[in-house]
mmCIF file of C-alpha atoms and ligand atoms in Angstrom:
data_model
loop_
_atom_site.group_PDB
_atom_site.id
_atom_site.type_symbol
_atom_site.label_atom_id
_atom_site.label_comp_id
_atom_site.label_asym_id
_atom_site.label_seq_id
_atom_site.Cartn_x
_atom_site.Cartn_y
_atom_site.Cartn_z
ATOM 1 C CA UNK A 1 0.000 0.000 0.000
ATOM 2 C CA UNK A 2 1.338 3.866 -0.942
ATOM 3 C CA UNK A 3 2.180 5.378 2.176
ATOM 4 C CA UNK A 4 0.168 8.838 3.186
ATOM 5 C CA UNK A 5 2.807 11.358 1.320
ATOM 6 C CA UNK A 6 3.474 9.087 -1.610
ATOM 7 C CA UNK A 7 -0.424 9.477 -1.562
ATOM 8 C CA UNK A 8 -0.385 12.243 -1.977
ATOM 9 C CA UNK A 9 2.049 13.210 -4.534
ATOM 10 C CA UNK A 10 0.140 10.785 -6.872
ATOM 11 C CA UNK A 11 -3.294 12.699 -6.384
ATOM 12 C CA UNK A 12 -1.896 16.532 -6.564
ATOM 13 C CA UNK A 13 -0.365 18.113 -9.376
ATOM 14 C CA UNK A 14 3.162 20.490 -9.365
ATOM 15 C CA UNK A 15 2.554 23.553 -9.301
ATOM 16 C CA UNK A 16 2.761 25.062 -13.354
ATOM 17 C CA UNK A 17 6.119 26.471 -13.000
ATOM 18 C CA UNK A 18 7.693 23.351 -11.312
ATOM 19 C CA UNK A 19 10.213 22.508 -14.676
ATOM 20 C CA UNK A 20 11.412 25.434 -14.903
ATOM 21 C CA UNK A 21 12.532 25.287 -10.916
ATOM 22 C CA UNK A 22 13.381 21.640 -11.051
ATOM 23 C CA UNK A 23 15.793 22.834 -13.759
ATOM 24 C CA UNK A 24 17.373 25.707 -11.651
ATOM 25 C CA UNK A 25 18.000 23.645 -8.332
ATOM 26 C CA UNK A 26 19.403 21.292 -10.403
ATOM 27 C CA UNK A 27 21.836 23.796 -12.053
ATOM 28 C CA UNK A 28 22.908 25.631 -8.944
ATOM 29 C CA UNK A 29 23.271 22.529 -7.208
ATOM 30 C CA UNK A 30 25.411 21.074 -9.486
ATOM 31 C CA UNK A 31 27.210 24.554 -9.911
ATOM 32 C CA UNK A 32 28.514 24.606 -6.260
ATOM 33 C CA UNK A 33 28.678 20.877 -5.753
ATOM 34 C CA UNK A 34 31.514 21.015 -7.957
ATOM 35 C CA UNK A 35 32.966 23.608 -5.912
ATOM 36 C CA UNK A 36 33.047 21.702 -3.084
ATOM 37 C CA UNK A 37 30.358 24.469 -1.299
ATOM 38 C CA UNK A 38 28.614 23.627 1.789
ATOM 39 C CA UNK A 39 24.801 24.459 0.694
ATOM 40 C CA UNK A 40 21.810 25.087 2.914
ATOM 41 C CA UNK A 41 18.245 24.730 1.524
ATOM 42 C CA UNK A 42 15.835 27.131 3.968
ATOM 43 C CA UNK A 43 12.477 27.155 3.830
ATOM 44 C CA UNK A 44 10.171 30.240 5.192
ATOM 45 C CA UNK A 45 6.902 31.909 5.223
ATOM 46 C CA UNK A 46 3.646 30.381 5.286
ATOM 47 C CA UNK A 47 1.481 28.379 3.424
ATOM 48 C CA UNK A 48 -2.007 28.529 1.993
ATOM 49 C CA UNK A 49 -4.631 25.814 2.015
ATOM 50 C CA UNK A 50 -7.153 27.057 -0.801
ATOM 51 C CA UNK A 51 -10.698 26.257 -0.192
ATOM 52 C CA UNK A 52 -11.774 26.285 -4.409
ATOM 53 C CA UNK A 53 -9.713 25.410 -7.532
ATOM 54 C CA UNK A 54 -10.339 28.547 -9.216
ATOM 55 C CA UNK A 55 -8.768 30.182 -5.586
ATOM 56 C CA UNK A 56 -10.478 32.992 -3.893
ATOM 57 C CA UNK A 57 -10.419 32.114 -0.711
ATOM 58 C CA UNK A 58 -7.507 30.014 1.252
ATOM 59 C CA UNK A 59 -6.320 29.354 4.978
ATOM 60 C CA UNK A 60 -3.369 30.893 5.723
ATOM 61 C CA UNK A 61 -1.082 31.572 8.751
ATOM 62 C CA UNK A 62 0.690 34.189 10.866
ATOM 63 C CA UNK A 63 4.692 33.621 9.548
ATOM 64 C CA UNK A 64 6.189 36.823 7.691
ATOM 65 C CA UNK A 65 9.600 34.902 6.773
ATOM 66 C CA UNK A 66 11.185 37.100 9.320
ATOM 67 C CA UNK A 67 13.355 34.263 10.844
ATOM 68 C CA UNK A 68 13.682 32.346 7.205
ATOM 69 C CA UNK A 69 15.283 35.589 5.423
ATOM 70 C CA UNK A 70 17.133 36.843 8.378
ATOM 71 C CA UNK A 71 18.494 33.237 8.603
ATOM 72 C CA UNK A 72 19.569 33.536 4.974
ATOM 73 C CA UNK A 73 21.849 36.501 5.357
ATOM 74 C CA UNK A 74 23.618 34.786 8.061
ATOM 75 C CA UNK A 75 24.098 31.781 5.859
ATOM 76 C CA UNK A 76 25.557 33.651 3.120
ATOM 77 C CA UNK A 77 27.555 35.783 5.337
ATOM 78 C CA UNK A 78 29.486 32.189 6.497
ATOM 79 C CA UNK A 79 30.051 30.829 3.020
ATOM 80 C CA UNK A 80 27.391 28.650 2.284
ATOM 81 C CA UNK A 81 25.373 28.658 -1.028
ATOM 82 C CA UNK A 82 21.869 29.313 -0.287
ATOM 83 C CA UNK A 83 18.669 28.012 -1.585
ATOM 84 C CA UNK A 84 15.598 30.085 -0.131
ATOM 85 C CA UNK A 85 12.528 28.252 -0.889
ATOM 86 C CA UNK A 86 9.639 30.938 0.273
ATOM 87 C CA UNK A 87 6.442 32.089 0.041
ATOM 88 C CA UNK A 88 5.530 34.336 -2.143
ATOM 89 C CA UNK A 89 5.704 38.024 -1.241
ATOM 90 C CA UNK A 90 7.073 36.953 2.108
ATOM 91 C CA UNK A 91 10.047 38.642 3.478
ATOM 92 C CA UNK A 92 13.205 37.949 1.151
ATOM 93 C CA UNK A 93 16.850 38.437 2.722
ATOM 94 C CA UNK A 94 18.558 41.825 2.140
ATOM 95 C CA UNK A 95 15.307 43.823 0.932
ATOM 96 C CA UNK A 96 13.492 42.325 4.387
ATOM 97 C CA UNK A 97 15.847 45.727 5.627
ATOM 98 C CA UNK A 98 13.500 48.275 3.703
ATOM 99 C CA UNK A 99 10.255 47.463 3.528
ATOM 100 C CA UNK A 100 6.655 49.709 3.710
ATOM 101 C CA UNK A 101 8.013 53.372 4.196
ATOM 102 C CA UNK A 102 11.219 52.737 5.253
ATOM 103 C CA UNK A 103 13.196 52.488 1.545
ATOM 104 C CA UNK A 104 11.382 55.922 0.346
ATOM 105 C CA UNK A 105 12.012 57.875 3.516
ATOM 106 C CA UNK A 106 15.790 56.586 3.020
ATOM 107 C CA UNK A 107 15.915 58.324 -0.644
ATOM 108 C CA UNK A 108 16.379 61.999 -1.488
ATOM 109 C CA UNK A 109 14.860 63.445 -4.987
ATOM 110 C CA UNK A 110 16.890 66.008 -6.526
ATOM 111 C CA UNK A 111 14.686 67.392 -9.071
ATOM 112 C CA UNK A 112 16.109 68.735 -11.990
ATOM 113 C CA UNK A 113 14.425 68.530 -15.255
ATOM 114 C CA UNK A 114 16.267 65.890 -17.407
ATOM 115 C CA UNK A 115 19.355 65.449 -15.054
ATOM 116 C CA UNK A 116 17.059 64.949 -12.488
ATOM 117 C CA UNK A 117 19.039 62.173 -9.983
ATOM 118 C CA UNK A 118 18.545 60.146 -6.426
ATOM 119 C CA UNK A 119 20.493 60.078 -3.463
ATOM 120 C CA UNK A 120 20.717 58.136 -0.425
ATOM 121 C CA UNK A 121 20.019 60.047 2.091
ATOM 122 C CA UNK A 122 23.535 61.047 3.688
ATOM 123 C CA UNK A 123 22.807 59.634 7.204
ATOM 124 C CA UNK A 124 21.053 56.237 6.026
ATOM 125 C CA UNK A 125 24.294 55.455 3.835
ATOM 126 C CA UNK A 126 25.683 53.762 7.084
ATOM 127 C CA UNK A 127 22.910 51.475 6.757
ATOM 128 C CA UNK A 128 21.791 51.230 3.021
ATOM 129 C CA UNK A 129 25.975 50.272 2.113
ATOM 130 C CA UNK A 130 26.616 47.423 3.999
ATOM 131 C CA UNK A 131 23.327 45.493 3.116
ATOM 132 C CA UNK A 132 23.854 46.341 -0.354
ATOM 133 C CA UNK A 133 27.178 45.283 -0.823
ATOM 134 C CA UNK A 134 26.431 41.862 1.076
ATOM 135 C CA UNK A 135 23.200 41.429 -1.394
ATOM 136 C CA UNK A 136 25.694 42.452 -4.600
ATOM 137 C CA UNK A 137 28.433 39.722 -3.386
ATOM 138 C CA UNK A 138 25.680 37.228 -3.015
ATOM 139 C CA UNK A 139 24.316 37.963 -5.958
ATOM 140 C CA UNK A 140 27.548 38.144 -8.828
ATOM 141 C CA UNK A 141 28.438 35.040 -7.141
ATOM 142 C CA UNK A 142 25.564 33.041 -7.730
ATOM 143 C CA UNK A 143 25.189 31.942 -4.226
ATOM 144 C CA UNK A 144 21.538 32.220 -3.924
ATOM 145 C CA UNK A 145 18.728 30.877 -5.338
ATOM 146 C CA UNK A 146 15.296 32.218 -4.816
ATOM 147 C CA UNK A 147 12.401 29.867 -5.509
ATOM 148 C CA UNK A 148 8.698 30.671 -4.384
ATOM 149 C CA UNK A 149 5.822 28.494 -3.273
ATOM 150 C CA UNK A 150 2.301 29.868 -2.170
ATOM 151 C CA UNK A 151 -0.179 26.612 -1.458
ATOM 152 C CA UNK A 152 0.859 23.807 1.156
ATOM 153 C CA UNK A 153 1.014 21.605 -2.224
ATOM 154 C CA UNK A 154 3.381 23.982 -4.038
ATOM 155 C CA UNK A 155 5.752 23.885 -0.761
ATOM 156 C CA UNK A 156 5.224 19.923 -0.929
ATOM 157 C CA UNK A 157 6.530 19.760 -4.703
ATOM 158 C CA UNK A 158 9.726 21.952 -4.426
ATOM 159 C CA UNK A 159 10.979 20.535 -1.206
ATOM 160 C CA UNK A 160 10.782 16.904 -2.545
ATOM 161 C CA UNK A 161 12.398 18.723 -6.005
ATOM 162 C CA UNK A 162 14.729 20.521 -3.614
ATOM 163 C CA UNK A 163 15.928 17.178 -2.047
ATOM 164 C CA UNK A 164 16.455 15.622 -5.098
ATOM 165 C CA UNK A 165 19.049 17.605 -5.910
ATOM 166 C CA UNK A 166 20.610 18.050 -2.930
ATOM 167 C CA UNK A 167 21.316 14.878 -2.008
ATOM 168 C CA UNK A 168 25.020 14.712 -3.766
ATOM 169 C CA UNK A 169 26.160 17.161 -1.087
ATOM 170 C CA UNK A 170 25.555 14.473 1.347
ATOM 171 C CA UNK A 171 26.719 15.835 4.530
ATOM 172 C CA UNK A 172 27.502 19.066 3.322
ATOM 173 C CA UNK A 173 24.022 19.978 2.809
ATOM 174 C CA UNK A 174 21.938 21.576 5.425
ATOM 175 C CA UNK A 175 18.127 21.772 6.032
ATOM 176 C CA UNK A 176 16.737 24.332 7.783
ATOM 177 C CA UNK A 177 13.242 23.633 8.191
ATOM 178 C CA UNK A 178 12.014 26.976 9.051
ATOM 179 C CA UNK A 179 8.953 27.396 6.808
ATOM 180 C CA UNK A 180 5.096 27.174 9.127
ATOM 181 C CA UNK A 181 3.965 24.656 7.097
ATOM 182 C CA UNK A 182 -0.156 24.072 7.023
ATOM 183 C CA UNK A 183 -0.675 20.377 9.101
ATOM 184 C CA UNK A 184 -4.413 20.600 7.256
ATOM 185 C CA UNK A 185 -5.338 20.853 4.118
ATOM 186 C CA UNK A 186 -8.651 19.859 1.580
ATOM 187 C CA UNK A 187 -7.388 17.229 -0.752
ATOM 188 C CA UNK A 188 -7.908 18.489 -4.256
ATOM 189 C CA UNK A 189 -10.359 15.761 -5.360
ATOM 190 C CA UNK A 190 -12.837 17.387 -2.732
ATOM 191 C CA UNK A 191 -12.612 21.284 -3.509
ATOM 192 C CA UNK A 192 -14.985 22.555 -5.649
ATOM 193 C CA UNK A 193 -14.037 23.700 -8.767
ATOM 194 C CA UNK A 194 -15.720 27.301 -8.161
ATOM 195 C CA UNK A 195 -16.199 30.394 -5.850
ATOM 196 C CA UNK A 196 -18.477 29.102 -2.989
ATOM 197 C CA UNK A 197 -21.478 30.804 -2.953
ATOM 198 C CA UNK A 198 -22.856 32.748 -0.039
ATOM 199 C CA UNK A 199 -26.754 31.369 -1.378
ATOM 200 C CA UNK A 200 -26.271 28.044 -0.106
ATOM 201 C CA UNK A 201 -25.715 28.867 3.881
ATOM 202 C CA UNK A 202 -22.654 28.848 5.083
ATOM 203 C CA UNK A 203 -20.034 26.091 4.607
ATOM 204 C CA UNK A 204 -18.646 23.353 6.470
ATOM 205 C CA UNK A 205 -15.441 22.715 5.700
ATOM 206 C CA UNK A 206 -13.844 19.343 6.384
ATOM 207 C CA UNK A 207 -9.994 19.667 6.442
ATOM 208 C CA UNK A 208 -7.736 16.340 6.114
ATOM 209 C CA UNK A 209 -4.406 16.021 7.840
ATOM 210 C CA UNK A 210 -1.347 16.711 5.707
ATOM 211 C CA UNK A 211 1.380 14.001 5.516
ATOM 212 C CA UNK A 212 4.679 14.469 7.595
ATOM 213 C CA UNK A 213 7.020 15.204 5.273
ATOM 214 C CA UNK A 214 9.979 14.807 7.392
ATOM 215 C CA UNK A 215 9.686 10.670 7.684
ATOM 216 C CA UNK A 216 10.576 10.414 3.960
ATOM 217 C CA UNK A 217 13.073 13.445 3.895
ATOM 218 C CA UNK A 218 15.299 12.269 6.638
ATOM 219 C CA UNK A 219 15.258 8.270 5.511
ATOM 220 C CA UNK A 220 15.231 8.849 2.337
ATOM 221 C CA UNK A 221 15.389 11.823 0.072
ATOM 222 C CA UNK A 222 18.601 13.391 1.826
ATOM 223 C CA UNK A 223 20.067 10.001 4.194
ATOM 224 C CA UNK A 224 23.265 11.725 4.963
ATOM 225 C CA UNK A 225 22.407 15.975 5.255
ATOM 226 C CA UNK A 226 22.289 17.562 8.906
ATOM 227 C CA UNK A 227 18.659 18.098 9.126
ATOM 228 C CA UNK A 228 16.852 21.021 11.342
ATOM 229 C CA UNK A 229 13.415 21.559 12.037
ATOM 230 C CA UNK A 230 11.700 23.824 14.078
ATOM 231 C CA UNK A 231 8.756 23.262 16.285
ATOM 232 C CA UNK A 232 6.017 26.196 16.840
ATOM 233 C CA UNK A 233 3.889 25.821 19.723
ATOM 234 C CA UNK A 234 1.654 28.587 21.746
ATOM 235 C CA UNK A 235 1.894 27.214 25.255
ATOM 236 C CA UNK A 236 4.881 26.627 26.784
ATOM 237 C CA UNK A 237 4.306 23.554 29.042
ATOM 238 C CA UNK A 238 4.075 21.220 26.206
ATOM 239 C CA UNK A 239 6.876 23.097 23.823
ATOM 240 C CA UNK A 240 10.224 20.753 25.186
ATOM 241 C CA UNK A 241 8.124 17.656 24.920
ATOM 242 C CA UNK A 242 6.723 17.907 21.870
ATOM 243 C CA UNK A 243 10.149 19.094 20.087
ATOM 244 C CA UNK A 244 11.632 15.725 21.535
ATOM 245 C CA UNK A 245 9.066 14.187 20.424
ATOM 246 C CA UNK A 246 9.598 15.598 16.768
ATOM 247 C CA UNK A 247 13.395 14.401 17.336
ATOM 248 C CA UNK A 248 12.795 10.908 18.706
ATOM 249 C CA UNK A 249 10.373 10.307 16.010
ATOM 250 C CA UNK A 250 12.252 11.620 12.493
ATOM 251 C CA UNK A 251 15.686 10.649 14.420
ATOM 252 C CA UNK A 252 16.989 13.855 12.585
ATOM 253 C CA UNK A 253 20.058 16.074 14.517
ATOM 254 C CA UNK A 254 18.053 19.447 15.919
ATOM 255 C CA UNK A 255 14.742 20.387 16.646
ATOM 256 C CA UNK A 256 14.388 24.326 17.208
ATOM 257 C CA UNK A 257 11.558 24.822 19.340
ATOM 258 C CA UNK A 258 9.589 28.197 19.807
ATOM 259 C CA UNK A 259 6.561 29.913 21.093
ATOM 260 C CA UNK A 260 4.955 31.992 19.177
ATOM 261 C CA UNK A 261 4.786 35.585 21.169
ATOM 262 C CA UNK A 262 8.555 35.318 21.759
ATOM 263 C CA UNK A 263 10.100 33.905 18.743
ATOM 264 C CA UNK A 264 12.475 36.956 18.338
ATOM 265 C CA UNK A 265 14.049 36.478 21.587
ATOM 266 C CA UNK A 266 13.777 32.883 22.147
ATOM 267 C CA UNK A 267 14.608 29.471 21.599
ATOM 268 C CA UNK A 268 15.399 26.337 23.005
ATOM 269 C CA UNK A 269 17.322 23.541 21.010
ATOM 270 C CA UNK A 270 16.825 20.204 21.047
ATOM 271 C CA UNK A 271 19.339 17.709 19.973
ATOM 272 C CA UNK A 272 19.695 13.613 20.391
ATOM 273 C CA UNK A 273 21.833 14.688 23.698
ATOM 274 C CA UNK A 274 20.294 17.763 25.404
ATOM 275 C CA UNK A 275 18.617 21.060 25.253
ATOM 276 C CA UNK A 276 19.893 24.238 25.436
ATOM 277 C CA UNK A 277 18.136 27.581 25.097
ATOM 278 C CA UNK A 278 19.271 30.918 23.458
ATOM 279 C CA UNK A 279 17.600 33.978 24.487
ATOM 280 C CA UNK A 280 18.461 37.907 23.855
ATOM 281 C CA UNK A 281 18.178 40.184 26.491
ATOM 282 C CA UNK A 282 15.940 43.640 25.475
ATOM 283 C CA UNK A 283 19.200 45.648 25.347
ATOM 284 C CA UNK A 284 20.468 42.882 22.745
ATOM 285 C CA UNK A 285 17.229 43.095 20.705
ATOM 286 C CA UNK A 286 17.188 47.204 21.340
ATOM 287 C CA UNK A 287 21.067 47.747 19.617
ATOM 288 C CA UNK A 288 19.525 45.534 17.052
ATOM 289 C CA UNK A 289 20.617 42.004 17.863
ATOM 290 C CA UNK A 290 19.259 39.146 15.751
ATOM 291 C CA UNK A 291 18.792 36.292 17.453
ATOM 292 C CA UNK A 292 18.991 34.089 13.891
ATOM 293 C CA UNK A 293 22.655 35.331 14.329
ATOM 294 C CA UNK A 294 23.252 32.873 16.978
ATOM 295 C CA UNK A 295 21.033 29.933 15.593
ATOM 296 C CA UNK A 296 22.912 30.135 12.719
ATOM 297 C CA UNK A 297 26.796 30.039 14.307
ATOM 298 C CA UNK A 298 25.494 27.620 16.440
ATOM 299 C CA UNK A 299 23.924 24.708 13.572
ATOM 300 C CA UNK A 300 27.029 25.963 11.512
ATOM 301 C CA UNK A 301 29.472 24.759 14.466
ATOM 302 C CA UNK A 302 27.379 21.661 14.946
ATOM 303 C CA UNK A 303 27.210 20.692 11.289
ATOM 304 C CA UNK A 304 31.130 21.095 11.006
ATOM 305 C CA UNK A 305 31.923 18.623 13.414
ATOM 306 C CA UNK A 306 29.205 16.661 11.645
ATOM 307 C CA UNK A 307 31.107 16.213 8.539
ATOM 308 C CA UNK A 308 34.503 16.033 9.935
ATOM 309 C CA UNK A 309 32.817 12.854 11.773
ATOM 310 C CA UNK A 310 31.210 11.265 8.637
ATOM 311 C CA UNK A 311 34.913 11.904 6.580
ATOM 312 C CA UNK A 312 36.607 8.491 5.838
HETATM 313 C C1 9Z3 B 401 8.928 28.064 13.027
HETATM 314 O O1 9Z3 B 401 8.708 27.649 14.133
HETATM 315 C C2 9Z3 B 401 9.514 29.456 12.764
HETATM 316 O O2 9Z3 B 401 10.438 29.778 13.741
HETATM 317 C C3 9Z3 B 401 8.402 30.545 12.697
HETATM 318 C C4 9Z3 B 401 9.073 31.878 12.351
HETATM 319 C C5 9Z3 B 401 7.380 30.184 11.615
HETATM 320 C C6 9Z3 B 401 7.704 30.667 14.047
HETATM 321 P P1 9Z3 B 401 8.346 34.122 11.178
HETATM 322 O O3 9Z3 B 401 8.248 33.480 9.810
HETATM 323 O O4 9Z3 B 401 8.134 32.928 12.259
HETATM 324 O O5 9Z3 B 401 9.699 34.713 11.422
HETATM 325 O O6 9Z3 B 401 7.207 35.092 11.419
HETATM 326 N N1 9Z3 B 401 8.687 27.292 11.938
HETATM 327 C C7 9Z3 B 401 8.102 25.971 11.963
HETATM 328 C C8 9Z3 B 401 6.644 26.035 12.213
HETATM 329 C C9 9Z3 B 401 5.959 24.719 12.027
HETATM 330 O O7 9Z3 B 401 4.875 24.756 11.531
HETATM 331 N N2 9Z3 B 401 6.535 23.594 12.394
HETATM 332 C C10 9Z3 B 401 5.825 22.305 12.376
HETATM 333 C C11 9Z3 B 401 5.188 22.130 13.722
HETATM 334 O O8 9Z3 B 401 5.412 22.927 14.654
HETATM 335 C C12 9Z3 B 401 6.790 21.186 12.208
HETATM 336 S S1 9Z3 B 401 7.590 21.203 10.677
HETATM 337 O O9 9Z3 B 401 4.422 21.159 13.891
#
């Protein structure tokens, strides 16, 4: 019998742009697999669970991408090639900096008829410089790779596409399982094909579980990568338990666990051995701290001495 995800692959579509992405993991992959690069594939942002075929309406969630395309800069900034699989119009690294007001209230229009130019203005170049060169050096080296998902099923084709090709990295290849992925979803056999109308009363709507991804991922899409998920929970009392739960069940190397009112300033690791938490005081987050800054030196460290162990 086909298990629940291969299930599900066989009764969903890819989404209509899947070739073309299939086609550019493959290439970058190759590209810095040659190279000997150290790649991380991170996933971020939310997804939607649409309620009709032709989609007006959908279930969606609370994640901006915040800790997905913070988590990216940090990435690059250590050397490792970068594939951000997101959701669309969620935050991307480097332009997460300058969004809503912020980017025009940065620029200065000098208004001159046909030589008419733009500045920075003079005290945001401290700010606008650094981010820019870090997104240029990123950029005319080919070390990232942006690929966008918006339904739960998109998300569900590219990272099975995504494993696929990382999977010659063996343990050079890092997952970072950041993305709130939907646990519910409406199969597509059972959506209707149309808007729901308002005439008939309102709707019940029956939502299935999604399958768990991460059994087939860990044992056997990417056998040898350093895996990391994180686990989102609202109360605390069940947050340690159910992250080693996560952990004891996929038998991958970290669970990140969070709640979600204090994701910014805390989190507690869980790994086969122990748990540790990392926190940032308000003065830390005040002089503009990231906490992703330390999740990320931290998985780095550990997935060092996780290839120097698998070497032979
Ligand atoms: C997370 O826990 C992320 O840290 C957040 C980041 C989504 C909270 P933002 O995007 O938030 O910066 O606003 N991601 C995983 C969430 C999740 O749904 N995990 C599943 C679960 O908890 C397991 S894969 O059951």
């Amino acid at each position: 019998m086909a298990s629940h995800w291969e299930e599900f692959y066989s009764t969903h579509l890819p989404p209509t742009d899947f070739e073309d992405n299939r086609k550019l993991l493959k290439e970058f992959c190759e590209r810095h697999n040659k190279a000997g690069q150290r790649v991380v594939l991170i996933t971020s942002g939310g997804t939607t669970v649409p309620l009709e075929h032709n989609t007006v309406r959908f279930v969606d969630n609370f994640s901006a991408g915040t800790r997905g395309a913070a988590s990216a800069e940090y990435f690059l900034e250590h050397g490792y090639a970068v594939i951000f699989l997101h959701r669309l119009k969620s935050l991307e690294p480097f332009t997460r900096h300058f969004t809503g007001q912020k980017f025009m209230d940065m620029l200065e229009l000098h208004e001159r008829g046909p030589s008419t130019t733009i500045t920075v203005k003079p005290d945001c170049v401290d700010i606008v410089a650094p981010i820019l060169a870090r997104y240029k050096a990123a950029q005319e080296a080919g070390r990232i790779l942006y690929v966008t998902f918006t339904t739960v099923s998109d998300y569900f084709w590219l990272l099975r596409a995504s494993c696929e090709c990382l999977a010659q990295f063996e343990t050079k290849a890092l997952l970072y399982l950041a993305a709130a992925v939907s646990d519910f979803y409406i199969p597509s056999s059972e959506l209707p094909t149309h808007k729901i109308q308002s005439g008939a009363g309102a709707p019940t709507i029956s939502l299935q579980l999604v399958p768990k991804l991460l059994a087939p991922l860990v044992s056997l899409w990417v056998p040898h990568a350093y895996v990391v998920s994180f686990k989102l929970e609202t109360d605390e009392s069940i947050l340690i338990t159910k992250a080693r739960d996560s952990m004891n069940k996929y038998k991958h190397k970290l669970v990140i666990g969070n709640i979600l009112q204090t994701r910014r300033n805390r989190v507690v690791f869980v790994t086969p051995e122990n748990n540790y938490e990392i926190v940032l005081t308000r003065e830390q987050l005040l002089s503009g701290m990231e906490i992703e800054d330390t999740i990320v030196s931290n998985i780095i460290e550990s997935h060092t001495e996780f290839i120097a162990q698998h070497k032979y």
